[in-house]
Amino acid sequence: MVAAVSRPKVLLVGRIEYAFEEWAEIEKLCEVVLTGKFDDELLEALPESVRYICNIGAGVDSIDLQACKRRGIQVSNTPSLAADGVAETVFFLIFGVLHRAAVPLHTARKGTLMMNKVIGLVGSGHIAQAVAFRARAFGMRVQYCTHSESSPSLENCTRTSFSEVIKASDIISLHVPLNDSTKNVLGKDQFDMMKPGAAIINTARGEVIDNAELCRAVQSGKVWGVGLDVYEQELHIPDEMREDDRFFILPHIATRTREIRGAMERVVIENLQAGIFAIRKDDGGDEGRLQNPV
């Protein structure tokens, strides 16, 4: 009697929304286990045989990367595919903030224009680059700060210090991952440095801003308006933000288009296929190399 060949197991966190046909092919190759949010407790409970974690989206702050590295688990994400959708959402939020779109239309006509505004980008990754491209098309002047090497796509923008971005920008847009060095990167000191009437756009992570200080800056009039697609606690929006028309808020929808989400799912599925084939061959060759390793 021939023993049945065991199939690799894939843990699906959440659900597939668009790439159904591609996911059906994965299900032919492996056993699929469904679960909820990928937190530290889940990571600790995973068996030693786990070799790959493939994340749909740019953010990996919900995955303990150091623990993964210690256990030899490869992690991938889909940062470049999110860039256009998030950049478009940034400008939707800028329109909303500058034109006070959260208030009735007759008062929205009292808003301000984007032409000749200085937009300051904190970060220089794929999303920041996509925002800079669109900002220049709107006649805005772009300055940015980064710890990374400058990208050729930002060569017509001004690279400067973090403090100069904060002090000299009419609009400040955040494009950094959440980690120990970026948590509350905008706090009281930074709000004190800003131009009166500055606007804040955050499509990164809610915790990169000290939200208590943000609300104080808005209430004092120092900050003209705020556009948010992310929050300290996802979709738990503080009353001070919900009830103040100077906050233009969205429920984390920047990448929720069929094209972008489908493309992100397909990259993750391709990474899973590469991992499954590598496990079957029991090697770490080319078949096990992931797109966008973290």
mmCIF file of C-alpha atoms in Angstrom, residues 116-122 140-145 158-173 189-200:
data_model
loop_
_atom_site.group_PDB
_atom_site.id
_atom_site.type_symbol
_atom_site.label_atom_id
_atom_site.label_comp_id
_atom_site.label_asym_id
_atom_site.label_seq_id
_atom_site.Cartn_x
_atom_site.Cartn_y
_atom_site.Cartn_z
ATOM 1 C CA ASN A 116 1.914 76.655 -5.135
ATOM 2 C CA LYS A 117 1.406 74.934 -1.795
ATOM 3 C CA VAL A 118 4.474 73.257 -0.275
ATOM 4 C CA ILE A 119 3.838 69.589 0.477
ATOM 5 C CA GLY A 120 6.281 67.891 2.831
ATOM 6 C CA LEU A 121 6.649 64.121 2.616
ATOM 7 C CA VAL A 122 7.954 62.214 5.620
ATOM 8 C CA MET A 140 2.779 72.018 -5.742
ATOM 9 C CA ARG A 141 6.347 72.302 -4.498
ATOM 10 C CA VAL A 142 7.583 69.047 -2.993
ATOM 11 C CA GLN A 143 10.087 68.599 -0.188
ATOM 12 C CA TYR A 144 10.823 65.383 1.658
ATOM 13 C CA CYS A 145 12.965 63.792 4.341
ATOM 14 C CA THR A 158 13.898 69.044 -2.441
ATOM 15 C CA ARG A 159 15.457 66.700 0.091
ATOM 16 C CA THR A 160 15.775 68.318 3.498
ATOM 17 C CA SER A 161 15.693 67.520 7.215
ATOM 18 C CA PHE A 162 12.698 66.244 9.142
ATOM 19 C CA SER A 163 12.478 69.460 11.151
ATOM 20 C CA GLU A 164 12.577 71.580 7.977
ATOM 21 C CA VAL A 165 9.761 69.525 6.441
ATOM 22 C CA ILE A 166 7.702 70.156 9.577
ATOM 23 C CA LYS A 167 8.485 73.890 9.756
ATOM 24 C CA ALA A 168 8.207 74.848 6.076
ATOM 25 C CA SER A 169 5.332 72.731 4.694
ATOM 26 C CA ASP A 170 1.750 73.806 4.101
ATOM 27 C CA ILE A 171 0.732 70.150 3.912
ATOM 28 C CA ILE A 172 2.539 67.323 5.729
ATOM 29 C CA SER A 173 1.935 63.793 4.439
ATOM 30 C CA ASP A 189 7.225 69.578 19.589
ATOM 31 C CA GLN A 190 6.434 69.046 15.920
ATOM 32 C CA PHE A 191 3.007 70.715 16.112
ATOM 33 C CA ASP A 192 4.613 73.708 17.818
ATOM 34 C CA MET A 193 7.064 74.014 14.893
ATOM 35 C CA MET A 194 4.419 73.916 12.152
ATOM 36 C CA LYS A 195 3.177 76.848 10.140
ATOM 37 C CA PRO A 196 -0.141 78.221 11.383
ATOM 38 C CA GLY A 197 -2.821 76.684 9.196
ATOM 39 C CA ALA A 198 -0.863 73.571 8.195
ATOM 40 C CA ALA A 199 -2.719 70.475 7.003
ATOM 41 C CA ILE A 200 -1.863 66.901 8.037
#
